[in-house]
Short mmCIF file of C-alpha atoms in Angstrom, two decimals:
data_model
loop_
_atom_site.label_atom_id
_atom_site.label_comp_id
_atom_site.label_asym_id
_atom_site.label_seq_id
_atom_site.Cartn_x
_atom_site.Cartn_y
_atom_site.Cartn_z
CA UNK H 133 -11.96 -10.46 3.43
CA UNK H 134 -13.03 -7.18 2.52
CA UNK H 135 -13.42 -6.39 -1.28
CA UNK H 136 -12.81 -2.89 -2.92
CA UNK H 137 -14.65 -2.41 -5.80
CA UNK H 138 -14.28 0.23 -9.05
CA UNK H 139 -17.01 -1.31 -10.80
CA UNK H 140 -17.95 -0.84 -14.75
CA UNK H 141 -20.75 1.61 -13.47
CA UNK H 142 -18.59 3.85 -11.03
CA UNK H 143 -16.13 3.88 -13.55
CA UNK H 144 -18.79 5.38 -16.42
CA UNK H 145 -19.32 9.07 -15.29
CA UNK H 146 -15.03 9.13 -14.73
CA UNK H 147 -13.43 6.75 -17.68
CA UNK H 148 -16.35 7.68 -20.63
CA UNK H 149 -16.10 4.62 -21.52
CA UNK H 150 -19.81 2.93 -21.82
CA UNK H 151 -22.47 3.28 -23.72
CA UNK H 152 -20.88 5.75 -26.29
CA UNK H 153 -19.09 3.45 -28.77
CA UNK H 154 -21.47 0.87 -29.42
CA UNK H 155 -22.06 1.35 -32.88
CA UNK H 156 -19.36 1.37 -35.17
CA UNK H 157 -20.55 4.45 -37.07
CA UNK H 158 -19.85 6.93 -33.40
CA UNK H 159 -16.20 6.48 -34.15
CA UNK H 160 -14.31 8.99 -35.70
CA UNK H 161 -13.57 7.93 -39.65
CA UNK H 162 -10.63 7.30 -38.96
CA UNK H 163 -10.99 4.94 -35.66
CA UNK H 164 -12.93 2.55 -37.56
CA UNK H 165 -12.69 -1.27 -36.56
CA UNK H 166 -11.73 -0.24 -33.17
CA UNK H 167 -12.85 -0.24 -29.79
CA UNK H 168 -12.44 0.81 -26.16
CA UNK H 169 -11.89 -0.93 -22.97
CA UNK H 170 -13.95 -0.57 -19.22
CA UNK H 171 -11.38 -1.20 -16.53
CA UNK H 172 -13.07 -3.19 -13.61
CA UNK H 173 -10.82 -2.89 -10.04
CA UNK H 174 -10.88 -5.43 -7.74
CA UNK H 175 -9.19 -5.21 -4.05
CA UNK H 176 -8.94 -7.91 -1.40
CA UNK H 177 -8.48 -5.09 1.41
CA UNK H 178 -7.34 -7.51 4.90
CA UNK H 179 -5.90 -4.29 6.78
CA UNK H 180 -9.07 -1.98 7.01
CA UNK H 181 -12.55 -2.84 8.91
CA UNK H 182 -15.42 -1.83 6.06
CA UNK H 183 -16.26 -4.10 4.10
CA UNK H 184 -16.91 -2.29 0.58
CA UNK H 185 -15.54 0.53 -0.77
CA UNK H 186 -15.79 2.90 -3.81
CA UNK H 187 -12.62 4.12 -5.39
CA UNK H 188 -13.57 7.45 -5.55
CA UNK H 189 -10.89 8.58 -7.87
CA UNK H 190 -9.18 6.08 -10.12
CA UNK H 191 -8.25 8.63 -12.88
CA UNK H 192 -4.72 8.36 -11.85
CA UNK H 193 -4.02 4.58 -10.85
CA UNK H 194 -1.34 3.24 -13.63
CA UNK H 195 -2.24 1.19 -16.73
CA UNK H 196 -0.95 -0.59 -19.37
CA UNK H 197 -2.15 -3.00 -22.16
CA UNK H 198 -0.48 -5.22 -24.10
CA UNK H 199 -1.12 -7.61 -26.52
CA UNK H 200 -3.41 -7.49 -29.33
CA UNK H 201 -2.39 -4.84 -32.18
CA UNK H 202 -2.24 -1.61 -29.61
CA UNK H 203 -0.18 -1.57 -26.68
CA UNK H 204 -0.59 1.42 -24.35
CA UNK H 205 1.03 2.61 -20.74
CA UNK H 206 -0.22 5.66 -19.33
CA UNK H 207 -2.93 6.52 -16.24
CA UNK H 208 -6.58 5.50 -16.44
CA UNK H 209 -7.67 8.78 -17.26
CA UNK H 210 -5.84 8.85 -20.57
CA UNK H 211 -7.41 5.14 -21.12
CA UNK H 212 -10.38 6.37 -21.35
CA UNK H 213 -10.30 8.39 -24.41
CA UNK H 214 -7.59 5.83 -26.24
CA UNK H 215 -9.14 3.90 -29.16
CA UNK H 216 -8.07 0.17 -29.50
CA UNK H 217 -7.38 -1.96 -32.43
CA UNK H 218 -9.77 -4.72 -32.74
CA UNK H 219 -8.65 -8.18 -31.89
CA UNK H 220 -7.53 -11.32 -29.14
CA UNK H 221 -4.62 -11.40 -26.72
CA UNK H 222 -5.25 -8.37 -25.15
CA UNK H 223 -4.32 -7.74 -21.08
CA UNK H 224 -4.31 -4.93 -18.66
CA UNK H 225 -2.00 -4.35 -15.70
CA UNK H 226 -3.19 -2.15 -13.24
CA UNK H 227 -1.75 -0.44 -10.01
CA UNK H 228 -2.59 2.38 -7.75
CA UNK H 229 1.58 3.41 -8.22
CA UNK H 230 3.69 3.32 -10.79
CA UNK H 231 5.26 0.98 -9.18
CA UNK H 232 6.05 -0.55 -5.26
CA UNK H 233 8.96 2.25 -5.25
CA UNK H 234 6.81 4.95 -5.67
CA UNK H 235 4.20 3.66 -3.24
CA UNK H 236 6.94 3.67 -0.80
CA UNK H 237 8.19 7.01 -1.40
CA UNK H 238 4.32 8.68 -0.99
CA UNK H 239 2.91 10.58 2.03
CA UNK H 240 6.13 12.29 2.63
CA UNK H 241 8.51 8.87 2.37
CA UNK H 242 6.15 7.06 4.79
CA UNK H 243 4.73 4.77 2.03
CA UNK H 244 1.57 3.99 1.27
CA UNK H 245 -0.68 -0.15 0.67
CA UNK H 246 0.30 -0.82 -3.23
CA UNK H 247 -1.96 -3.00 -5.25
CA UNK H 248 -1.21 -4.55 -8.53
CA UNK H 249 -2.64 -7.42 -10.54
CA UNK H 250 -2.95 -8.18 -14.98
CA UNK H 251 -6.09 -9.20 -16.19
CA UNK H 252 -7.13 -12.47 -17.97
CA UNK H 253 -6.87 -12.63 -21.66
CA UNK H 254 -9.41 -10.92 -23.53
CA UNK H 255 -11.19 -9.22 -27.03
CA UNK H 256 -11.79 -5.70 -27.87
CA UNK H 257 -14.24 -5.80 -30.59
CA UNK H 258 -14.87 -2.98 -33.72
CA UNK H 259 -16.91 -0.07 -32.55
CA UNK H 260 -17.58 -2.12 -28.51
CA UNK H 261 -16.35 -2.28 -24.95
CA UNK H 262 -14.10 -4.54 -23.73
CA UNK H 263 -14.83 -4.77 -19.96
CA UNK H 264 -12.05 -6.89 -18.21
CA UNK H 265 -11.28 -7.01 -14.67
CA UNK H 266 -8.05 -7.30 -13.13
CA UNK H 267 -8.03 -8.88 -9.25
CA UNK H 268 -5.21 -7.04 -7.78
CA UNK H 269 -5.16 -8.67 -4.55
CA UNK H 270 -4.08 -8.34 -1.09
CA UNK H 271 -1.02 -5.21 -0.95
CA UNK H 272 1.85 -6.83 -2.21
CA UNK H 273 3.97 -4.47 0.93
CA UNK H 274 3.41 -4.26 4.97
CA UNK H 275 2.24 -1.85 7.21
CA UNK H 276 4.08 -1.65 10.50
CA UNK H 277 3.03 1.02 12.88
CA UNK H 278 4.43 2.54 15.86
CA UNK H 279 2.51 3.56 19.09
CA UNK H 280 4.69 5.57 21.46
CA UNK H 281 1.37 7.28 23.22
CA UNK H 282 2.02 5.18 26.79
CA UNK H 283 6.14 6.06 26.40
CA UNK H 284 6.26 8.35 29.93
CA UNK H 285 8.74 10.23 31.95
CA UNK H 286 11.69 10.04 28.79
CA UNK H 287 11.98 12.56 26.45
CA UNK H 288 11.60 10.64 22.07
CA UNK H 289 14.12 12.85 20.29
CA UNK H 290 13.99 10.47 17.43
CA UNK H 291 12.48 7.02 15.79
CA UNK H 292 13.36 5.85 12.73
CA UNK H 293 13.88 2.44 10.72
CA UNK H 294 16.36 1.06 8.62
CA UNK H 295 15.79 -0.61 5.53
CA UNK H 296 18.48 -1.03 3.40
CA UNK H 297 19.26 2.02 1.64
CA UNK H 298 15.64 3.71 2.97
CA UNK H 299 15.51 5.51 6.12
CA UNK H 300 12.06 5.90 7.22
CA UNK H 301 11.81 8.83 9.81
CA UNK H 302 8.74 9.04 12.39
CA UNK H 303 7.35 11.67 13.54
CA UNK H 304 8.17 11.89 17.62
CA UNK H 305 4.81 13.98 17.55
CA UNK H 306 2.12 12.41 16.98
CA UNK H 307 3.30 9.35 18.72
CA UNK H 308 1.37 6.83 16.70
CA UNK H 309 2.61 6.60 13.10
CA UNK H 310 1.99 4.29 10.29
CA UNK H 311 4.27 3.09 7.76
CA UNK H 312 4.71 0.88 4.69
CA UNK H 313 7.73 -1.39 3.48
CA UNK H 314 8.68 -4.27 1.34
CA UNK H 315 8.11 -7.55 1.89
CA UNK H 316 10.77 -9.86 3.28
CA UNK H 317 13.46 -6.49 3.94
CA UNK H 318 15.52 -7.06 6.94
CA UNK H 319 14.44 -3.75 9.18
CA UNK H 320 16.27 -2.02 12.04
CA UNK H 321 14.47 0.26 14.49
CA UNK H 322 16.44 3.39 16.38
CA UNK H 323 15.33 4.90 19.27
CA UNK H 324 17.36 7.66 20.97
CA UNK H 325 16.08 9.69 23.59
CA UNK H 326 16.54 11.40 26.16
CA UNK H 327 16.12 10.06 30.29
CA UNK H 328 17.04 11.32 33.48
CA UNK H 329 20.76 11.15 33.23
CA UNK H 330 21.13 11.72 29.35
CA UNK H 331 20.77 10.83 25.53
CA UNK H 332 20.18 7.22 25.25
CA UNK H 333 20.39 4.96 21.61
CA UNK H 334 18.14 1.79 21.99
CA UNK H 335 18.62 0.21 18.17
CA UNK H 336 16.62 -3.25 17.64
CA UNK H 337 16.42 -5.47 14.43
CA UNK H 338 12.91 -6.69 13.24
CA UNK H 339 12.24 -9.35 11.64
CA UNK H 340 11.22 -9.35 7.55
CA UNK H 341 7.46 -8.44 6.85
CA UNK H 342 4.64 -10.32 5.06
CA UNK H 343 3.01 -8.92 2.29
CA UNK H 344 -0.76 -7.39 3.51
CA UNK H 345 -0.05 -7.62 7.35
CA UNK H 346 -0.51 -4.76 10.15
CA UNK H 347 2.54 -4.77 12.79
CA UNK H 348 2.49 -2.86 15.40
CA UNK H 349 5.25 -1.86 17.34
CA UNK H 350 4.28 -0.62 20.62
CA UNK H 351 6.75 1.55 22.86
CA UNK H 352 6.53 1.69 26.97
CA UNK H 353 8.20 2.61 30.39
CA UNK H 354 7.39 0.86 33.66
CA UNK H 355 7.42 2.61 36.80
CA UNK H 356 10.83 1.38 37.14
CA UNK H 357 12.31 3.51 34.40
CA UNK H 358 12.04 0.15 32.10
CA UNK H 359 11.30 0.28 28.43
CA UNK H 360 8.79 -2.64 27.20
CA UNK H 361 9.33 -3.21 23.36
CA UNK H 362 6.19 -5.11 22.38
CA UNK H 363 5.97 -6.19 18.69
CA UNK H 364 2.56 -7.61 17.60
CA UNK H 365 1.79 -9.07 14.07
CA UNK H 366 -1.56 -9.71 12.36
CA UNK H 367 -2.64 -10.31 9.01
CA UNK H 368 -4.03 -12.84 6.73
CA UNK H 369 -1.24 -15.42 6.06
CA UNK H 370 -0.03 -15.68 9.60
CA UNK H 371 -1.77 -16.37 13.14
CA UNK H 372 -0.85 -13.25 15.44
CA UNK H 373 2.46 -13.55 17.05
CA UNK H 374 3.66 -11.05 19.60
CA UNK H 375 7.27 -10.52 21.31
CA UNK H 376 8.86 -7.79 24.17
CA UNK H 377 11.74 -6.80 24.69
CA UNK H 378 12.34 -4.75 28.44
CA UNK H 379 15.20 -2.23 28.12
CA UNK H 380 16.64 -0.21 31.06
CA UNK H 381 15.91 3.25 30.23
CA UNK H 382 19.13 4.46 31.85
CA UNK H 383 21.64 2.42 30.30
CA UNK H 384 19.51 1.51 27.27
CA UNK H 385 20.75 -2.14 27.42
CA UNK H 386 18.09 -4.87 26.52
CA UNK H 387 17.44 -6.37 29.97
#
């Protein structure tokens, strides 16, 4: 299992939360009886080959604090300078985007992995710094890559995947592109291409994807002008499976 760590030490320079409020007298006079929060975030990134990654800049992560006597909602950078009233029952939620919709809208509509999690209850002490940990776990959405690098002798005009009201446009150059989708959505792949005898369209439903899985659609043509559509699924929760669909390049019909 891979882990993405954002340690208290790593964020100290960014958040400036530690070693500066250890005594109550270090607080401004009107902030007596308050403390600060130093955030620790871990992600299980099952979709990468690197064993440990450090978040270079977590200042834009969305953070919300509830419970206790002070509520907060904003970015991790704003959290760094926000004092909290001493008390118990605080929890903190962190995510790399404001919500799943924002993650799916990133990168020109191709989307990005979405991580979120909530800490256990913790206490803020006067003049101290609480260090709760947020375990985001694996990505809450799924990754889907279309590989059309072996799509020879046919010109691809467009490749799109529809997911509800969302229409994700895959560029035809480069021929390998990755996008992200919500879990449980019914997807439809649409390919428009030009063969020797004219323009054709292939439409194929794709089974709903599971969270934290890397999925690949491979498009290829054989010497007879047929189109082989191979779909493979790799991920944390399921064994890898594959399915191949063959289409007639001339008619677009599945054989």
